[in-house]
GROMACS .gro file of C-alpha atoms in nm:
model
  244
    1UNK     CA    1  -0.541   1.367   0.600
    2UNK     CA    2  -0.755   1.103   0.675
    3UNK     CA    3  -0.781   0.952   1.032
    4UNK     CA    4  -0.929   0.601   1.110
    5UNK     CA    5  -1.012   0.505   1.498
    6UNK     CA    6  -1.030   0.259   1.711
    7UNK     CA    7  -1.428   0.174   1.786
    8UNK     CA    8  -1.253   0.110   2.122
    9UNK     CA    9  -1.041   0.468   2.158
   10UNK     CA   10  -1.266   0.604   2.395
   11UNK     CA   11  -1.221   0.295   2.639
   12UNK     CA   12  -1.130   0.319   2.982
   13UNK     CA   13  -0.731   0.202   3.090
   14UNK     CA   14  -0.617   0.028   3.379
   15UNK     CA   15  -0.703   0.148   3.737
   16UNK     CA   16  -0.346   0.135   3.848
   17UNK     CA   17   0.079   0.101   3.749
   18UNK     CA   18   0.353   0.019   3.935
   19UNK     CA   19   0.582   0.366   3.915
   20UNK     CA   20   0.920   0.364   4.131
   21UNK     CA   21   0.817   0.123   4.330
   22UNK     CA   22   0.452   0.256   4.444
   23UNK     CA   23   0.140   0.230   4.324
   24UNK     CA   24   0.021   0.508   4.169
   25UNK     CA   25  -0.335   0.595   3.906
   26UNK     CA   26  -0.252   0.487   3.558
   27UNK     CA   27  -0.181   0.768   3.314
   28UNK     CA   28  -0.306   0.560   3.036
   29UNK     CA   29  -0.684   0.698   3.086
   30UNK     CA   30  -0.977   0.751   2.837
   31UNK     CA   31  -0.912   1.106   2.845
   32UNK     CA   32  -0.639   1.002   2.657
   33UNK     CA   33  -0.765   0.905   2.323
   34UNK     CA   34  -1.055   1.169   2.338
   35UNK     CA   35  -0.765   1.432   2.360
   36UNK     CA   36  -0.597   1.271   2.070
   37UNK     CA   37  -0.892   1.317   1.830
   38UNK     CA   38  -0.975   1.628   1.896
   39UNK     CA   39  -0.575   1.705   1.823
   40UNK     CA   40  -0.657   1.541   1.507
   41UNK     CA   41  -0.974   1.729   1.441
   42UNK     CA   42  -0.848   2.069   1.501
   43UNK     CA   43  -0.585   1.994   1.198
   44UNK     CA   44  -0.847   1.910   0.975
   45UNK     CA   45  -0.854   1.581   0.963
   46UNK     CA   46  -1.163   1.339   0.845
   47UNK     CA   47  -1.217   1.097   1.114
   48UNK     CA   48  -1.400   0.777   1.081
   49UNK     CA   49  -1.451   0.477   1.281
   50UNK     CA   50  -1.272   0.139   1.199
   51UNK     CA   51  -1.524  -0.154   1.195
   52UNK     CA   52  -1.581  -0.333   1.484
   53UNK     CA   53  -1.339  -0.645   1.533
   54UNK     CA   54  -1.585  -0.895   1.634
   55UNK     CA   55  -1.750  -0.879   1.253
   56UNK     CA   56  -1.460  -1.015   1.087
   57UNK     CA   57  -1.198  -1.136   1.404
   58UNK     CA   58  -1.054  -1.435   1.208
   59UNK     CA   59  -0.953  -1.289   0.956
   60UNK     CA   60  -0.831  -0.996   1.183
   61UNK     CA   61  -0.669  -1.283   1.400
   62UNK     CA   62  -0.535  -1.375   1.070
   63UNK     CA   63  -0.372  -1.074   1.007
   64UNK     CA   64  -0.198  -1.050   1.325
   65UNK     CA   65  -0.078  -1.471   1.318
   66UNK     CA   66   0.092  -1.327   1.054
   67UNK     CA   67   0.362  -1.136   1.258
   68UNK     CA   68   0.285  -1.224   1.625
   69UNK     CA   69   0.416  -1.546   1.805
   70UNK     CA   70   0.116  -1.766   1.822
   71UNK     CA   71   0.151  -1.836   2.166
   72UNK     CA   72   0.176  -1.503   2.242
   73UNK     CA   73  -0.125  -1.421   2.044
   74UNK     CA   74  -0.317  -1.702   2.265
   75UNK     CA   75  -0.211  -1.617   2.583
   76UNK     CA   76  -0.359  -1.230   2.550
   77UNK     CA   77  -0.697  -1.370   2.403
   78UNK     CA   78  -0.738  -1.550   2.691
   79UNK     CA   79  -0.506  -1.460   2.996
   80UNK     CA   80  -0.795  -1.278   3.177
   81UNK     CA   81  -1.020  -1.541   3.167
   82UNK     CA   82  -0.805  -1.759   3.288
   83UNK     CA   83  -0.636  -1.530   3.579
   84UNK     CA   84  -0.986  -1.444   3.668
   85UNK     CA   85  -1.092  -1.776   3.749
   86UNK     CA   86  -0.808  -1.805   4.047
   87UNK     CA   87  -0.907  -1.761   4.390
   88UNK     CA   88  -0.891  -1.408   4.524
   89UNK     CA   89  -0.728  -1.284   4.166
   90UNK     CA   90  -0.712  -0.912   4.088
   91UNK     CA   91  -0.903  -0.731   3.913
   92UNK     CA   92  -0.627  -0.663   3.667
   93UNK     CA   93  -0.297  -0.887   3.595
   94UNK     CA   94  -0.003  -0.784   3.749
   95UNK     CA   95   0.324  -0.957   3.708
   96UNK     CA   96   0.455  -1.076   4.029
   97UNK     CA   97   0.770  -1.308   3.934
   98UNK     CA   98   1.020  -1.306   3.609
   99UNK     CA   99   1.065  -1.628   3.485
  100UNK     CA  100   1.399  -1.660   3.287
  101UNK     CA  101   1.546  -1.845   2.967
  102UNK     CA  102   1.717  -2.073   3.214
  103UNK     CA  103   1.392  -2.234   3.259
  104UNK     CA  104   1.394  -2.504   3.051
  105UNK     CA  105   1.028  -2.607   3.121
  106UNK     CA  106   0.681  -2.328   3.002
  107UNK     CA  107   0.452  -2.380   3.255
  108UNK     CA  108   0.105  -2.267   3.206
  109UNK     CA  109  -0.033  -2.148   3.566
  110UNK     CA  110  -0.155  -1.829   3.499
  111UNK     CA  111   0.099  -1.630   3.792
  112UNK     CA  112   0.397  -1.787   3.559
  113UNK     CA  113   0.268  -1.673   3.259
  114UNK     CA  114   0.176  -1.302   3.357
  115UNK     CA  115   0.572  -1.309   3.438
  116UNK     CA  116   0.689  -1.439   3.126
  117UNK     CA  117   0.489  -1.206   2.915
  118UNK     CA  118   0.430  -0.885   3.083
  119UNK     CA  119   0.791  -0.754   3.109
  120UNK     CA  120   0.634  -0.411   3.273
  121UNK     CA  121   0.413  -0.339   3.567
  122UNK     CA  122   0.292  -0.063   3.409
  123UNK     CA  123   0.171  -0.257   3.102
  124UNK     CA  124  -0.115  -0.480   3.244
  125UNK     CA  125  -0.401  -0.694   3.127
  126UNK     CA  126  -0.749  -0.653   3.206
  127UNK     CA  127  -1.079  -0.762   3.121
  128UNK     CA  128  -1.125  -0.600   2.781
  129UNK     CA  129  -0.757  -0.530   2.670
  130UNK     CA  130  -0.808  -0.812   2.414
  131UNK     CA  131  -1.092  -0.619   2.265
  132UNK     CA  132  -0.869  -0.314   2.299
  133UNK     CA  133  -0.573  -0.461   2.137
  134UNK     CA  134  -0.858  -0.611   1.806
  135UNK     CA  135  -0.953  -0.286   1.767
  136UNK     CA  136  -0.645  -0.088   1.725
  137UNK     CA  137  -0.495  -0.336   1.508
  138UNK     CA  138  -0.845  -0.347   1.301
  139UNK     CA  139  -0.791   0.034   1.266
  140UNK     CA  140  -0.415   0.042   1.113
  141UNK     CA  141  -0.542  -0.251   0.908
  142UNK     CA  142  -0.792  -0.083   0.780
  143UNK     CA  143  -0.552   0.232   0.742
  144UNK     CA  144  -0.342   0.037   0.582
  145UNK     CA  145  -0.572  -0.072   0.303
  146UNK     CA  146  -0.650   0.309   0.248
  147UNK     CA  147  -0.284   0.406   0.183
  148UNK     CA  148  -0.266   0.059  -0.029
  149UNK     CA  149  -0.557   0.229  -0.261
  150UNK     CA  150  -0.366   0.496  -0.327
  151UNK     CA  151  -0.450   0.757  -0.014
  152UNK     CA  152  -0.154   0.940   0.038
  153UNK     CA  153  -0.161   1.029   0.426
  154UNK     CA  154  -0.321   0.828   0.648
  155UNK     CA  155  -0.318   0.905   1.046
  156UNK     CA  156  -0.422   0.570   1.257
  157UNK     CA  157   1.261   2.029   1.966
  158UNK     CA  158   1.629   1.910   2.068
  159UNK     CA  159   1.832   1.937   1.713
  160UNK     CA  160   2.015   1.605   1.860
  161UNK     CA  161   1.666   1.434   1.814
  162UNK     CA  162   1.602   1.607   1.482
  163UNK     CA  163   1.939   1.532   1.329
  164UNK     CA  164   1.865   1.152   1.388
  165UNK     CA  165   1.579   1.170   1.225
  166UNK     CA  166   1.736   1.314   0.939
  167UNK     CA  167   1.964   1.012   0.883
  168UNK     CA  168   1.643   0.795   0.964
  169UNK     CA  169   1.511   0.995   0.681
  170UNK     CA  170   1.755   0.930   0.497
  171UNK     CA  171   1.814   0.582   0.528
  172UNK     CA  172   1.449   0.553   0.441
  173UNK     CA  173   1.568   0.660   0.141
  174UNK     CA  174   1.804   0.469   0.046
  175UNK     CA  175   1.631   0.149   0.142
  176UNK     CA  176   1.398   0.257  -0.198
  177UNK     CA  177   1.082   0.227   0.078
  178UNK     CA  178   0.751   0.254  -0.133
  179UNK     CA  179   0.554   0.343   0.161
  180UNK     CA  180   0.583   0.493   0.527
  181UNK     CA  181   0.485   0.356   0.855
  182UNK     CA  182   0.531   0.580   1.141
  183UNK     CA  183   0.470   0.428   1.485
  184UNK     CA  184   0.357   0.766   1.615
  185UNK     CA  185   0.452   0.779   1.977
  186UNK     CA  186   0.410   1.149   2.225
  187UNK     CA  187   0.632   0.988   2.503
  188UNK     CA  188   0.895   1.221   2.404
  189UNK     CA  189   0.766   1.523   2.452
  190UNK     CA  190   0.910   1.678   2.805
  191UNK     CA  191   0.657   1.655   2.999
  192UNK     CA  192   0.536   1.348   2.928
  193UNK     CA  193   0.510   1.131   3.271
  194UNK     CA  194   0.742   0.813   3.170
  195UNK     CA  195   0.955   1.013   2.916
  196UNK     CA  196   1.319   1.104   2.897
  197UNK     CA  197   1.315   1.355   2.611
  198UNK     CA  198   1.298   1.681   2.554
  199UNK     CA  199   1.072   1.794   2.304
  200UNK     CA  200   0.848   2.086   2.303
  201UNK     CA  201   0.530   2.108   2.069
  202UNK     CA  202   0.665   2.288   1.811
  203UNK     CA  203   0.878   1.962   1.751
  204UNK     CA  204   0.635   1.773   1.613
  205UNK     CA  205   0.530   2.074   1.340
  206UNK     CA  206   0.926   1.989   1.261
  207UNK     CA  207   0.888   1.587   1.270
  208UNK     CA  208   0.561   1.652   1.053
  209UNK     CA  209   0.722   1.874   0.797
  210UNK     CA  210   1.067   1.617   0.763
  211UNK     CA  211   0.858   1.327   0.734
  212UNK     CA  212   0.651   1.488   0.454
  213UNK     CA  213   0.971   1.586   0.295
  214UNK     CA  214   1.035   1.178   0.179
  215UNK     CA  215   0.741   1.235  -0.021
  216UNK     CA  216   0.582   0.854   0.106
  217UNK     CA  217   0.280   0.730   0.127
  218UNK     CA  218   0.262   0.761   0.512
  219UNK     CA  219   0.041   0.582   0.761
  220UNK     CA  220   0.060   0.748   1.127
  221UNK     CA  221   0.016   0.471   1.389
  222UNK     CA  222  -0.083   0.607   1.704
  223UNK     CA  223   0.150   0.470   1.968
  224UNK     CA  224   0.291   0.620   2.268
  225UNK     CA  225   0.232   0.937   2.491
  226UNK     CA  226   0.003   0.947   2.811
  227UNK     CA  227  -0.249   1.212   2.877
  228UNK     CA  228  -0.078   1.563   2.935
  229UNK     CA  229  -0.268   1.873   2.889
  230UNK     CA  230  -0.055   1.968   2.559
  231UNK     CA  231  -0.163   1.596   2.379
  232UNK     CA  232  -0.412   1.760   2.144
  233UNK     CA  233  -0.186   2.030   2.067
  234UNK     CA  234   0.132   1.821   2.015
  235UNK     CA  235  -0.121   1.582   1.786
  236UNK     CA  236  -0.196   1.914   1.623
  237UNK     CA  237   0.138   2.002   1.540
  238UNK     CA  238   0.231   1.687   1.367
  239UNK     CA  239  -0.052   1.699   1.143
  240UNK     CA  240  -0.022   2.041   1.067
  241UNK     CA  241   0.327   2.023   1.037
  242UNK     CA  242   0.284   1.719   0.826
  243UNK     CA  243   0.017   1.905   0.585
  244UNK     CA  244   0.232   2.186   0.567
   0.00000   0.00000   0.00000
């Protein structure tokens, strides 16, 4: 399996989340992504490194028009730049009120819309998250393109959970899907800070092993999971069990 990376994977997260109502270090840290490739190199993966965004960002920007809300899309290009030049601004946007559909007029101070877009105080926007964000979606672009070509696998337990993904499987199936996307997210393993499942490494060698079973062209989006000592392992696992 082939595994294109963010230029950006190694970059460092934001300082600080709101967790049951106290502040607390954010578990989205560099460590992070360094403990995801080495996952991905111990199953024998070939890594590479997707181009850097900046080259060719309008046609990246392009490419992400193309399913984003413009607006949306605007307001994380430049919503740093913007909160930054406030008066006694953090150093990273947090989301202090919740502005409603009721609202019927958009206002465009920067405290208003940090609470209409950011929906989670542990999702906030710093200095380089724009950056962040170009270069993971230049990386499943570029992934994309591979599996396009003709690459077959591309990378960018409770039974309850495993039966589900059965019928997901299955209704994959039946859909007559020519390819595979697989937003790849390690939140549910149980130990996982923010998680509510229950899944132990070995799960993912199962997940792998059913989702090579459709016989897709698959593309493995890396998505969710913070840093917990078992990340490389449990990135391990699905490749292997994947290969397998």
């Amino acid at each position: 399996m082939r595994a294109i990376i963010s230029p950006y994977f190694e970059a460092q997260g934001p300082l600080q989340m709101l967790y049951r109502g106290y502040f607390v270090s954010h578990y989205d840290v560099a460590k992070r992504g360094q403990q995801i490739h080495l996952g991905l190199i111990d199953a024998g993966c070939s890594t590479e490194v997707a181009s850097l965004p900046e080259g060719g960002e309008s046609s990246l920007h392009e490419s992400i028009l193309s399913i984003h809300d413009a607006q949306y899309i605007d307001y994380l290009q430049s919503a740093w730049a913007n909160w930054s030049n406030m008066p006694n601004s953090s150093a990273e946007i947090f989301p202090n009120i919740s502005p409603n559909r009721h609202i019927n007029q958009f206002n465009q101070h920067p405290v208003a819309l940090a609470g209409w877009y950011i929906g989670d105080a542990a999702a906030l926007i710093g200095e380089h998250t724009w950056r962040n964000a170009l270069g993971s979606a230049s990386a499943v672009i570029e992934a994309a393109a591979r599996l396009k070509s003709g690459e077959l696998a591309v990378y960018a337990f409770e039974i309850a959970y495993l039966e589900s993904l059965n019928t997901a499987g299955n209704k994959v199936l039946e859909f007559g899907a020519e390819a595979l996307i697989v937003a790849t997210g390690f939140d549910t393993f149980n130990s996982d800070p923010l998680g509510c499942f229950e899944l132990e490494s070995c799960s993912y060698y199962a997940i792998g092993r059913m989702i090579r079973s459709l016989k897709l062209p698959t593309l493995f989006a890396q998505e969710g999971g913070y840093f917990v000592p078992a990340l490389r392992e449990n990135v391990r696992q699905m490749v292997v069990g994947f290969e397998s």
